[in-house]
Amino acid sequence: MKTLEKYSVDQYGFYGKFGGAYVPEMLYPNVEELKNNYLSILNEDSFKKEFDDLLSKYVGRPTPLYFASRLSEKYQTKVYLKREDLCHTGAHKVNNTIGQILLAKRLGKKRIIAETGAGQHGVATATVCALMGLPCVVYMGEVDIARQRPNVERMKILGAEVIPATSGSKTLKDATNEAMRHWINNPVDTHYIIGSVVGPHPYPDMVARFQSVISEEIIKQLSNDFGIKHPDYVIACVGGGSNAAGAFYHYMNNESVKLIAAEAAGLGNDTGKSAATTQLGKEGILHGSRTLLMQTPDGQVIEPYSISAGLDYPGIGPIHAHLFDSGRAEFISVKDEEAMLAGIELSRLEGIIPAIETSHALSVLSKKKFGKNEVVVINLSGRGDKDLDTYIKWGKY
Amino acid sequence: MTTNPIDSVFQNKDQKLLNVYFTAGFPTLEDTTKILKSLDETDVDFVEIGMPFSDPVADGPTIQESNDVALNNGISIDKLFEQLGTVKGEIKTPIILMGYLNPVMQYGIEKFCQNCVEVGVSGIIIPDLPMQDYLRQFKQLFESYGLYNIFLISPQTSEERIKLIDEHSNGFIYMVSSASITGAKADISNSQEAYFNRVNSMGLKNPRLIGFGISNNETFEKACQYAKGAIIGSAFIKALRKSTNIDHTVKEFISGIKNN
C-alpha cells in the first residue's frame, strides 16, 4: 500500500478537480473521524497482519492470475485473467469489507451499515459482520430486492437485516441515500461500509487502498510466474469503480501500462437507457463527492439503466472521473447484448461463467484490436452464479 | 449597503421567532406563491423555501416525498425564481432558500445570486456545501450580493468548529436539535438541553434558531427556551399534503404553533 503521486488523492481529498467531502454538517464529524484515523490505522503492523491473514486464510488470496489460452487464441493476443471471482463470496467486494470492518473495530464501532445494489457488497458486508460478531443493517432498493432475491436471502442467512429503500427510484442510489440518513441518525456507534470508490473523502481513497491488493498481486504474479515486467493493458469494468481502482492502483503512475475501463451502455448511449457516466454525465455532486454524474440540465440525478445491477449507478468514483478527464484511462462503452455475448464466450472457451458486470470488461476484447504479443490483463471481478436468472431470461446460449 | 432583512427581524424581536419551511412546487406547482402569501399574512418571522432535489440526504421521508412530488409537478430553480418574481414587492417576511448544492451548481452560482437579489431572497442554506468551498468560491460572491449564508451545527459539532462556523455565518445559525434527519424525532430530551446550554454558553455572535423535531406548540415553546426561535418543516409539509384549502391550512397551522 505505497503512496502514488500524480493520480492519488491530495491532502484535501481531491483527485484533480474531483472528490472532496460534500456532506451535511450532521455527517461532518463521522467523516472527519475516519479522515483523521484511516491512514494511521492502515499503517499499524497489527492491522496489516490481521488484514493479510484474513485475506489469505479466509478470502483465499492470492487469487490466481491465469493465462487464458483459448481466449488468447481467439483474439490473437495474450490474455491473462485475474481471478477475483474465486474470492470467498464470489467477487472482489470482500477485500474492502474485510479492511473496513477491521478499521471499524479499531474505531470502537459497535454496528455496521451498508448499501447494496446487486447484493454482492451486501453479502460481503453481512459475511464479515458474521465473522466479527457485529450487527449488520443493509439498505437495498425495493426494485433490486425483487430482482436479486438469492442475495437477499444470503444476507438474511448470514444474520443481516435487509431494509428496503423505498424512496426515489428504489435502486442503488436510493439505498445509498438511506444508508447515509441512517448514519446521520446513528453518528457515534455505527460505521458505514461503503462498497465502492465513491462517497465523501476518505472513502474513495480508503476503498482503493483495500482493493489495491489486486494490482499488487498482478505485478508479482506476472513477474514470478510468467517473467513479464508489466502488462501492456489492464482492463476492468466500472460502475462506481472499486475493482477497476484495485486493478489499476499500482499501475496508475506507470504510463507504459494502458488502462481501459468498460462502462455499461445498456441499450445504447443514445437510447436513454444507459449507465455510461463518462459519456453521458457532467460534473456534479452526489453522495458526498464531486464527480461525473448523469443528471438533467436542472441538476436532478438521472436513474441509469444496465442489465447488470452492479454497474447501474449514475455517478462514478472521483478517481475514475480524474483518470477520464486527464486521459490516463480509456473508457469504452459496452452494451447489454455485447456483454452477454462476452459472458457466454468466456463460459465456452475457458469454462468460467462470469458476473455480468465482469462481462462488460471481457467485451473489450472484441471492440479493440490488441497486438499478438501484447499482454492484456482483465480483472475477472466476479462469478456469474448470482446472474443465472439474467442469463436464463436472456436465453441466447 | 442596506441592512439584510434577516438582521432587521432579530433587531425588532428578541424571542419566539418562527421560521417555517415548505417545499417549492408542492402540493401543486402553483402552490408556492399561495403558501408564501398566506404565510406572509400570519406573524411568521422567516419563510424558508426548499428547492427540490432528487437525492436529499439530510431529509426524512416527509420532505423527500414532497421533493419527489414537486419535481414531478415540474418545479426547478428557474421556475421558482419565475414564481417569486410574480409576488416581488408583496412579501414582507424575509425569504431564505434551502437546497442541495448540485442543482445550484448546475444553475450557475453567480446567476443564482443575481436572481435571488432580483426576486428579494435574503438568505441561503445549502446543507452539503463544505465550509472550505464556501470560503474559496462562494463567500465573496454572496457578500457582494448582500446574501446571507446560513450554516448548520449539530450535537456532534465540536466547539472549535462551532466557533469557525460562527465566524463565517451571517443572520443566524441553524442549530439542528438532534443527531437526525428532518422529521425524525418529535421531542426534546435532556441530552439535547445540555447541548443547547453548551452552545448558549459559548458567547457566539450569531443568534440560533433550533430546527429538526419541532412540530407543535409544545416543542416550539420548549425550543424557544434555548434559542431565539425555531424552524418547522416536516410537520407543516404534512399539513399541506392533505390540505383542501391552502390559505386555511396555513393559518390554522401557524395559529396552532403559536397557540393564539
XYZ file of C-alpha atoms in Angstrom:
657
model
C 0.000 0.000 0.000
C 2.553 2.615 -1.017
C 1.509 6.104 -1.945
C 1.144 7.274 -5.506
C 1.823 10.651 -6.965
C 0.031 12.124 -9.932
C -3.214 10.177 -9.721
C -3.517 9.770 -5.975
C -5.686 11.787 -3.670
C -4.366 15.166 -2.481
C -4.392 16.453 1.084
C -7.848 17.963 0.597
C -9.370 14.726 -0.628
C -9.373 15.591 -4.342
C -8.265 13.762 -7.472
C -7.643 16.706 -9.767
C -10.912 18.609 -9.560
C -12.945 15.581 -8.428
C -13.610 14.209 -4.947
C -13.863 16.182 -1.705
C -16.392 15.694 1.074
C -19.719 17.373 0.296
C -21.684 16.236 3.311
C -24.225 17.938 5.558
C -22.930 19.135 8.912
C -24.645 16.192 10.637
C -22.227 13.840 8.834
C -19.151 16.012 9.131
C -17.916 14.557 12.464
C -18.330 10.948 11.209
C -16.375 11.633 8.049
C -13.781 13.687 9.918
C -13.206 10.863 12.411
C -12.471 8.490 9.525
C -10.296 11.005 7.711
C -8.192 11.640 10.793
C -7.674 7.961 11.582
C -7.727 5.781 8.492
C -4.136 6.183 7.368
C -2.586 5.624 10.760
C -4.769 2.546 11.364
C -3.995 1.109 7.922
C -0.295 1.530 8.647
C -0.368 -0.240 12.017
C 1.576 -3.502 11.934
C -1.193 -5.334 13.805
C -3.768 -4.098 11.295
C -1.683 -5.156 8.307
C -1.100 -8.579 9.817
C -4.769 -9.189 10.599
C -5.834 -7.910 7.154
C -3.267 -10.061 5.316
C -4.093 -13.153 7.415
C -7.799 -12.872 6.701
C -7.202 -12.228 3.011
C -5.090 -15.367 2.715
C -6.839 -17.777 5.080
C -10.445 -16.611 4.857
C -10.830 -14.960 1.445
C -8.415 -17.299 -0.326
C -5.831 -14.851 -1.597
C -3.750 -14.552 -3.605
C -6.279 -15.228 -6.330
C -4.732 -16.880 -9.411
C -3.548 -14.967 -12.433
C -4.486 -17.324 -15.218
C -3.280 -17.331 -18.832
C -6.451 -17.841 -20.883
C -5.041 -19.735 -23.851
C -8.212 -20.333 -25.861
C -9.406 -16.756 -25.393
C -5.904 -15.570 -26.381
C -6.013 -17.776 -29.476
C -9.391 -16.378 -30.483
C -8.319 -12.731 -30.189
C -4.699 -13.258 -31.276
C -3.224 -11.629 -28.218
C -2.104 -12.680 -24.714
C -4.977 -12.565 -22.260
C -4.431 -13.046 -18.531
C -7.387 -13.230 -16.156
C -7.098 -12.038 -12.560
C -9.438 -14.445 -10.810
C -11.226 -12.237 -8.253
C -14.254 -14.412 -8.923
C -12.548 -17.051 -6.791
C -12.624 -14.849 -3.671
C -14.874 -16.010 -0.861
C -18.422 -14.683 -1.552
C -17.710 -14.645 -5.287
C -16.244 -11.240 -6.031
C -13.583 -8.688 -5.135
C -16.016 -6.837 -2.836
C -14.857 -8.779 0.236
C -11.326 -7.263 0.078
C -12.877 -3.940 1.053
C -15.349 -5.203 3.643
C -12.585 -7.094 5.492
C -10.493 -3.941 5.578
C -13.323 -1.691 6.688
C -14.612 -3.953 9.440
C -11.130 -4.223 10.942
C -10.963 -0.422 10.813
C -14.432 -0.099 12.375
C -13.406 -2.344 15.265
C -10.310 -0.257 15.921
C -12.515 2.866 15.965
C -14.664 1.175 18.630
C -17.782 0.937 16.446
C -20.484 -1.471 17.577
C -22.643 -1.860 14.481
C -22.304 -1.787 10.711
C -24.486 -0.392 7.955
C -24.068 -0.753 4.198
C -25.835 -0.114 0.905
C -26.062 -2.624 -1.883
C -27.240 -2.723 -5.492
C -26.975 -6.254 -6.872
C -26.372 -7.529 -3.375
C -22.708 -8.525 -3.751
C -21.439 -5.805 -1.441
C -24.324 -6.511 0.938
C -23.366 -10.184 1.077
C -19.672 -9.320 1.541
C -20.609 -6.972 4.391
C -23.012 -9.440 6.044
C -20.232 -12.044 5.793
C -17.598 -10.022 7.641
C -20.177 -8.899 10.229
C -20.944 -12.539 10.969
C -17.214 -13.214 11.136
C -16.669 -10.402 13.648
C -19.944 -10.750 15.541
C -21.211 -7.247 14.760
C -24.844 -6.435 13.962
C -25.387 -5.524 10.318
C -28.045 -3.478 8.529
C -28.052 -3.425 4.730
C -30.122 -0.977 2.680
C -31.228 -2.235 -0.698
C -33.592 -0.649 -3.196
C -37.034 -2.223 -3.304
C -36.626 -2.794 -7.056
C -33.265 -4.536 -6.541
C -34.677 -6.712 -3.745
C -37.228 -8.042 -6.201
C -34.665 -8.797 -8.931
C -31.835 -10.137 -6.701
C -33.759 -12.435 -4.361
C -30.976 -15.037 -3.789
C -28.576 -12.405 -2.478
C -31.264 -11.019 -0.166
C -31.680 -14.482 1.314
C -27.905 -14.953 1.594
C -27.673 -11.759 3.647
C -30.502 -12.928 5.893
C -28.916 -16.365 6.385
C -25.738 -14.538 7.443
C -27.763 -12.689 10.069
C -28.054 -9.264 8.465
C -31.182 -7.147 8.499
C -32.121 -6.068 4.961
C -34.122 -2.839 4.826
C -35.841 -1.901 1.561
C -35.102 1.609 0.260
C -38.491 2.843 -0.889
C -37.588 6.433 -1.769
C -36.864 7.871 -5.221
C -36.151 5.251 -7.867
C -35.775 2.464 -5.266
C -32.363 1.289 -6.548
C -28.677 1.635 -5.579
C -28.528 5.419 -5.362
C -31.564 5.461 -3.091
C -30.135 2.668 -0.929
C -27.017 4.841 -0.577
C -29.165 7.837 0.421
C -30.927 5.713 3.045
C -27.637 4.388 4.451
C -26.350 7.968 4.747
C -29.562 9.011 6.526
C -29.197 6.061 8.890
C -25.627 7.181 9.616
C -26.844 10.724 10.348
C -29.297 9.248 12.855
C -26.648 6.984 14.444
C -23.448 9.000 14.335
C -21.473 7.640 17.267
C -21.582 3.833 17.432
C -22.067 2.983 13.748
C -19.634 2.533 10.862
C -20.886 2.830 7.307
C -19.103 0.396 4.961
C -19.407 1.965 1.508
C -18.970 -0.649 -1.209
C -17.201 1.283 -3.914
C -14.688 4.083 -4.511
C -17.494 6.625 -4.126
C -18.748 8.813 -1.283
C -17.034 11.593 0.632
C -13.276 11.585 1.177
C -11.671 9.443 2.637
C -13.892 6.635 1.303
C -12.655 6.611 -2.318
C -9.030 6.510 -1.213
C -9.650 4.020 1.600
C -11.595 1.586 -0.601
C -8.995 1.914 -3.389
C -6.241 1.040 -0.899
C -8.092 -2.068 0.285
C -8.672 -3.143 -3.306
C -5.107 -2.333 -4.361
C -4.125 -5.870 -3.325
C -5.414 -6.855 -6.787
C -2.736 -4.963 -8.737
C -0.122 -5.726 -6.084
C -0.648 -9.435 -6.800
C -0.832 -8.955 -10.586
C 2.626 -7.335 -10.537
C 4.132 -10.212 -8.535
C 2.391 -12.955 -10.485
C 3.240 -11.571 -13.925
C 6.855 -11.316 -12.884
C 7.254 -14.545 -10.881
C 5.026 -16.891 -12.860
C 5.387 -15.523 -16.382
C 8.555 -13.415 -16.365
C 6.626 -10.370 -17.572
C 7.762 -6.973 -16.314
C 4.475 -5.217 -16.845
C 1.327 -5.705 -18.922
C 0.517 -3.549 -21.940
C -3.110 -3.210 -20.870
C -5.208 -3.606 -17.735
C -8.955 -3.826 -18.359
C -11.737 -3.640 -15.773
C -15.416 -2.785 -15.635
C -16.543 0.405 -13.887
C -19.803 1.161 -12.111
C -18.651 3.051 -9.029
C -15.304 1.528 -9.892
C -13.842 -0.398 -6.947
C -12.496 -3.400 -8.846
C -11.025 -1.122 -11.509
C -9.433 1.085 -8.847
C -7.808 -2.019 -7.333
C -6.628 -3.409 -10.675
C -5.269 -0.012 -11.845
C -3.862 1.163 -8.498
C -0.183 0.254 -8.746
C -0.076 0.944 -12.476
C -1.549 4.423 -12.417
C 1.806 6.184 -12.429
C 3.378 3.729 -14.871
C 2.270 5.235 -18.149
C 3.646 2.352 -20.201
C 0.645 0.378 -18.920
C -2.557 1.438 -20.685
C -5.706 1.405 -18.589
C -9.120 0.587 -20.037
C -12.392 0.999 -18.158
C -15.528 -0.687 -19.539
C -18.741 1.179 -18.801
C -22.252 -0.196 -19.128
C -24.038 1.365 -22.094
C -27.305 -0.538 -21.538
C -29.339 -0.440 -24.733
C -27.007 2.222 -26.164
C -25.819 5.708 -25.195
C -28.364 7.387 -27.467
C -31.378 5.421 -26.174
C -31.875 6.987 -22.744
C -31.217 3.523 -21.310
C -27.544 3.559 -20.352
C -25.220 3.854 -17.363
C -22.108 5.119 -19.200
C -21.362 8.031 -16.885
C -18.281 9.428 -18.644
C -20.190 9.589 -21.932
C -23.470 10.954 -20.598
C -22.564 12.678 -17.342
C -21.210 16.036 -16.432
C -19.540 17.439 -13.364
C -21.796 17.395 -10.339
C -22.168 16.340 -6.729
C -23.722 13.142 -5.433
C -23.235 11.107 -2.263
C -20.625 13.475 -0.917
C -18.239 13.784 -3.831
C -17.707 15.989 -6.852
C -17.589 13.700 -9.838
C -19.091 12.982 -13.235
C -22.799 12.475 -12.841
C -25.759 11.618 -15.048
C -28.210 14.441 -14.488
C -30.813 16.663 -16.077
C -29.897 20.248 -17.069
C -31.582 21.253 -13.752
C -29.142 19.106 -11.764
C -31.561 16.307 -10.855
C -29.927 12.891 -10.843
C -30.971 10.580 -13.675
C -31.676 6.935 -12.988
C -29.302 4.899 -15.152
C -30.018 1.597 -16.830
C -27.899 -1.518 -17.311
C -28.686 -5.222 -17.482
C -26.090 -5.529 -14.732
C -27.317 -4.234 -11.370
C -23.731 -3.715 -10.197
C -22.995 -1.130 -12.913
C -26.350 0.596 -12.558
C -25.083 3.764 -10.837
C -25.492 7.370 -12.072
C -22.063 8.505 -10.882
C -18.523 7.168 -10.941
C -15.739 7.223 -8.344
C -13.865 10.558 -8.395
C -10.605 8.683 -9.032
C -12.074 7.443 -12.330
C -13.532 10.840 -13.221
C -9.957 12.084 -12.924
C -8.494 9.191 -14.957
C -11.058 10.011 -17.664
C -10.615 13.766 -17.516
C -6.824 13.522 -17.654
C -6.915 10.974 -20.463
C -4.941 8.474 -18.381
C -7.564 5.753 -18.888
C -9.599 4.945 -21.972
C -13.326 4.479 -21.316
C -15.205 2.096 -23.601
C -18.997 1.768 -23.642
C -20.326 -1.792 -23.746
C -23.976 -2.563 -24.420
C -26.066 -5.231 -22.657
C -26.041 -7.553 -25.651
C -22.281 -7.256 -26.190
C -21.623 -8.012 -22.528
C -23.926 -11.040 -22.511
C -22.196 -12.463 -25.606
C -18.780 -11.944 -23.994
C -20.018 -13.754 -20.873
C -21.160 -16.753 -22.904
C -17.907 -16.724 -24.858
C -15.801 -16.950 -21.698
C -18.021 -19.754 -20.434
C -17.492 -21.746 -23.667
C -13.794 -21.017 -24.196
C -12.473 -21.155 -20.639
C -15.149 -22.856 -18.542
C -15.742 -19.758 -16.417
C -19.196 -18.191 -16.113
C -18.503 -14.559 -15.252
C -20.648 -11.994 -13.475
C -22.424 -9.783 -15.993
C -20.557 -6.758 -14.625
C -17.293 -8.518 -15.490
C -18.592 -9.488 -18.931
C -18.503 -5.796 -19.845
C -14.717 -5.826 -19.350
C -14.398 -9.053 -21.378
C -16.301 -7.485 -24.262
C -13.457 -5.008 -24.802
C -11.529 -7.864 -26.493
C -13.962 -7.770 -29.387
C -14.139 -3.971 -29.563
C -10.454 -3.128 -29.676
C -7.568 -4.715 -31.575
C -4.613 -5.845 -29.479
C -1.182 -6.898 -30.783
C -0.254 -10.578 -30.964
C 2.441 -10.231 -28.324
C 0.729 -7.665 -26.184
C -0.081 -8.661 -22.618
C -3.680 -7.872 -21.686
C -4.759 -8.377 -18.074
C -8.509 -8.468 -17.487
C -9.792 -8.218 -13.956
C -12.325 -11.020 -13.615
C -14.112 -9.240 -10.785
C -16.905 -11.697 -10.023
C -18.522 -15.000 -10.851
C -21.843 -15.444 -12.573
C -23.765 -17.603 -10.094
C -25.817 -14.619 -8.932
C -26.712 -13.806 -12.550
C -28.196 -17.143 -13.604
C -31.692 -15.653 -13.734
C -30.494 -12.896 -16.045
C -28.667 -15.377 -18.292
C -31.799 -17.565 -18.378
C -34.116 -14.663 -19.225
C -31.733 -13.502 -21.968
C -31.699 -17.078 -23.197
C -29.357 -16.943 -26.223
C -26.926 -19.739 -25.355
C -25.194 48.590 1.932
C -28.739 48.297 3.267
C -29.497 46.087 6.248
C -30.307 42.470 5.401
C -33.974 41.873 6.327
C -32.907 38.852 8.419
C -30.974 41.174 10.730
C -33.943 43.553 10.933
C -36.101 40.736 12.295
C -33.620 39.982 15.087
C -33.277 43.716 15.845
C -37.033 44.103 16.278
C -37.862 40.912 18.110
C -35.905 39.070 20.718
C -37.721 35.819 21.251
C -40.043 33.157 19.884
C -39.098 33.736 16.283
C -40.758 31.277 13.934
C -39.190 30.135 10.665
C -41.448 27.962 8.525
C -40.150 25.683 5.767
C -42.097 24.495 2.767
C -41.105 22.810 -0.489
C -41.451 24.849 -3.682
C -43.972 23.402 -6.137
C -45.783 21.289 -3.527
C -48.505 20.042 -3.231
C -49.139 21.542 -6.695
C -46.803 23.619 -8.843
C -48.759 26.827 -8.338
C -48.999 26.482 -4.545
C -45.560 28.060 -3.986
C -46.860 31.626 -4.148
C -50.179 30.776 -2.495
C -48.415 29.362 0.554
C -45.963 32.247 0.587
C -48.716 34.882 0.534
C -50.708 33.121 3.251
C -47.626 32.764 5.477
C -46.859 36.434 4.909
C -50.303 37.324 6.289
C -49.505 35.498 9.542
C -46.922 36.619 12.089
C -44.295 34.144 10.885
C -40.842 35.730 11.084
C -38.973 33.906 8.288
C -40.027 31.795 5.345
C -37.692 29.054 4.167
C -38.426 27.676 0.704
C -36.986 24.316 -0.290
C -35.542 23.894 -3.777
C -36.309 20.239 -4.541
C -33.564 17.709 -5.281
C -33.806 14.089 -6.394
C -31.451 12.931 -3.613
C -31.988 14.960 -0.425
C -29.761 13.016 2.016
C -30.383 15.198 5.070
C -34.154 14.895 4.795
C -36.588 12.359 6.182
C -39.444 10.666 4.315
C -41.898 13.605 4.551
C -39.671 16.164 2.872
C -38.247 13.552 0.464
C -41.719 12.772 -0.733
C -42.588 16.465 -1.123
C -39.407 16.850 -3.213
C -40.444 13.987 -5.498
C -43.965 15.353 -5.891
C -42.689 18.861 -6.625
C -40.183 17.602 -9.223
C -42.945 15.607 -10.897
C -45.027 18.797 -10.877
C -42.258 20.433 -12.923
C -40.547 22.635 -10.363
C -36.987 23.841 -10.993
C -34.864 26.676 -9.649
C -35.694 28.661 -12.780
C -39.426 28.091 -12.296
C -39.153 29.023 -8.601
C -37.483 32.346 -9.448
C -40.213 32.975 -12.003
C -42.871 32.296 -9.330
C -41.134 34.518 -6.770
C -40.886 37.246 -9.417
C -44.692 37.375 -9.658
C -45.040 38.320 -5.968
C -41.979 40.544 -5.789
C -42.518 43.523 -3.502
C -45.649 41.997 -1.949
C -43.920 39.793 0.619
C -42.656 41.452 3.791
C -41.311 38.330 5.512
C -37.621 37.582 4.777
C -37.233 34.661 2.371
C -34.498 32.064 2.730
C -33.864 29.443 0.040
C -32.754 25.982 1.123
C -31.417 23.372 -1.271
C -28.631 20.938 -2.094
C -25.503 22.017 -3.882
C -25.822 20.149 -7.185
C -28.885 21.920 -8.625
C -27.479 25.303 -7.530
C -24.120 24.475 -9.111
C -25.758 23.453 -12.402
C -27.852 26.630 -12.374
C -24.671 28.673 -12.052
C -23.778 30.266 -8.760
C -23.432 33.855 -9.993
C -26.717 33.723 -11.904
C -28.301 32.174 -8.811
C -27.146 35.070 -6.617
C -28.312 37.660 -9.175
C -31.763 36.117 -9.329
C -32.013 35.801 -5.545
C -31.451 39.541 -5.233
C -33.782 40.236 -8.150
C -36.738 38.447 -6.506
C -35.990 39.521 -2.945
C -34.357 36.473 -1.330
C -32.314 37.333 1.783
C -30.523 34.130 2.758
C -29.354 30.738 1.512
C -28.992 27.351 3.211
C -27.008 24.694 1.311
C -26.504 21.825 3.775
C -23.926 19.951 1.687
C -21.763 22.974 0.876
C -18.476 22.458 2.747
C -17.024 25.387 4.669
C -13.797 25.330 2.631
C -15.670 25.523 -0.672
C -17.836 28.308 0.702
C -14.807 30.322 1.740
C -12.961 29.751 -1.544
C -15.741 30.069 -4.091
C -18.932 31.467 -2.600
C -18.313 33.870 0.268
C -17.144 36.851 -1.740
C -19.959 36.416 -4.234
C -22.650 36.073 -1.554
C -21.333 39.133 0.228
C -21.211 41.211 -2.923
C -24.903 40.447 -3.459
C -25.760 41.015 0.212
C -26.954 37.425 0.611
C -26.578 35.656 3.932
C -25.274 32.101 4.026
C -26.650 30.124 6.925
C -24.694 27.166 8.323
C -25.911 24.234 10.382
C -24.476 22.840 13.596
C -25.420 19.519 15.225
C -24.880 17.949 18.675
C -21.744 16.288 17.251
C -20.193 19.549 16.013
C -17.049 20.334 18.010
C -16.727 23.649 19.892
C -13.788 24.599 17.722
C -15.849 24.082 14.601
C -18.869 25.914 16.044
C -16.578 28.922 16.590
C -15.364 28.702 12.979
C -18.943 28.445 11.717
C -19.972 31.403 13.883
C -17.116 33.467 12.484
C -18.270 32.899 8.890
C -22.048 32.948 9.440
C -24.474 35.777 8.892
C -28.008 36.197 10.142
C -28.338 33.156 12.335
C -27.011 29.654 12.932
C -29.313 26.739 12.226
C -28.989 24.566 15.324
C -30.010 21.011 14.423
C -31.672 19.692 17.567
C -30.522 16.087 17.464
C -28.435 13.618 15.546
C -31.079 13.077 12.920
C -32.521 13.812 9.521
C -35.539 16.110 9.263
C -38.830 14.963 10.746
C -37.297 12.030 12.628
C -37.880 12.868 16.276
C -40.694 14.692 17.981
C -39.431 15.676 21.392
C -36.588 17.443 23.180
C -34.591 15.308 25.619
C -32.239 16.039 28.486
C -29.130 15.465 26.401
C -30.449 17.949 23.851
C -30.963 20.507 26.603
C -27.343 20.003 27.662
C -26.234 20.633 24.076
C -28.358 23.788 23.750
C -26.963 25.091 27.056
C -23.403 24.292 25.992
C -23.816 26.268 22.750
C -25.554 29.121 24.553
C -22.636 29.473 26.945
C -20.154 29.933 24.108
C -20.865 33.619 23.573
C -21.441 33.344 19.821
C -22.041 36.469 17.743
C -24.886 34.914 15.745
C -28.295 34.061 17.213
C -29.549 30.482 16.838
C -32.773 29.000 15.592
C -33.460 25.379 16.518
C -34.648 23.042 13.806
C -35.481 19.318 13.360
C -38.069 17.764 15.674
C -40.158 20.924 16.162
C -43.709 20.010 15.258
C -46.263 21.669 17.561
C -46.845 24.394 20.123
C -45.245 22.389 22.908
C -41.954 21.652 21.102
C -41.866 25.192 19.690
C -42.228 26.739 23.144
C -39.609 24.412 24.552
C -37.112 25.168 21.772
C -37.651 28.881 22.336
C -36.357 28.475 25.890
C -32.954 27.627 24.434
C -32.732 29.855 21.366
C -34.243 32.916 19.734
C -36.690 30.751 17.942
C -37.280 27.602 15.936
C -37.747 26.180 12.465
C -40.659 23.939 11.461
C -40.644 21.905 8.259
C -41.916 18.329 8.134
C -44.977 18.982 10.314
C -46.029 21.834 8.015
C -45.476 19.689 4.906
C -47.715 17.005 6.430
C -50.447 19.592 6.972
C -50.114 20.881 3.402
C -50.146 17.373 1.966
C -53.740 16.783 2.987
C -54.909 20.358 2.547
C -58.031 21.182 0.561
C -57.748 24.916 1.225
C -54.153 26.183 1.333
C -54.894 29.547 2.942
C -56.985 27.969 5.668
C -54.424 25.215 6.336
C -51.545 27.699 6.602
C -53.336 29.988 9.026
C -54.695 27.169 11.150
C -51.241 25.545 11.337
C -49.419 28.729 12.338
C -52.011 29.657 14.922
C -51.683 26.154 16.347
C -47.916 26.545 16.701
C -48.172 29.966 18.281
C -51.216 28.929 20.300
C -53.027 32.176 19.626
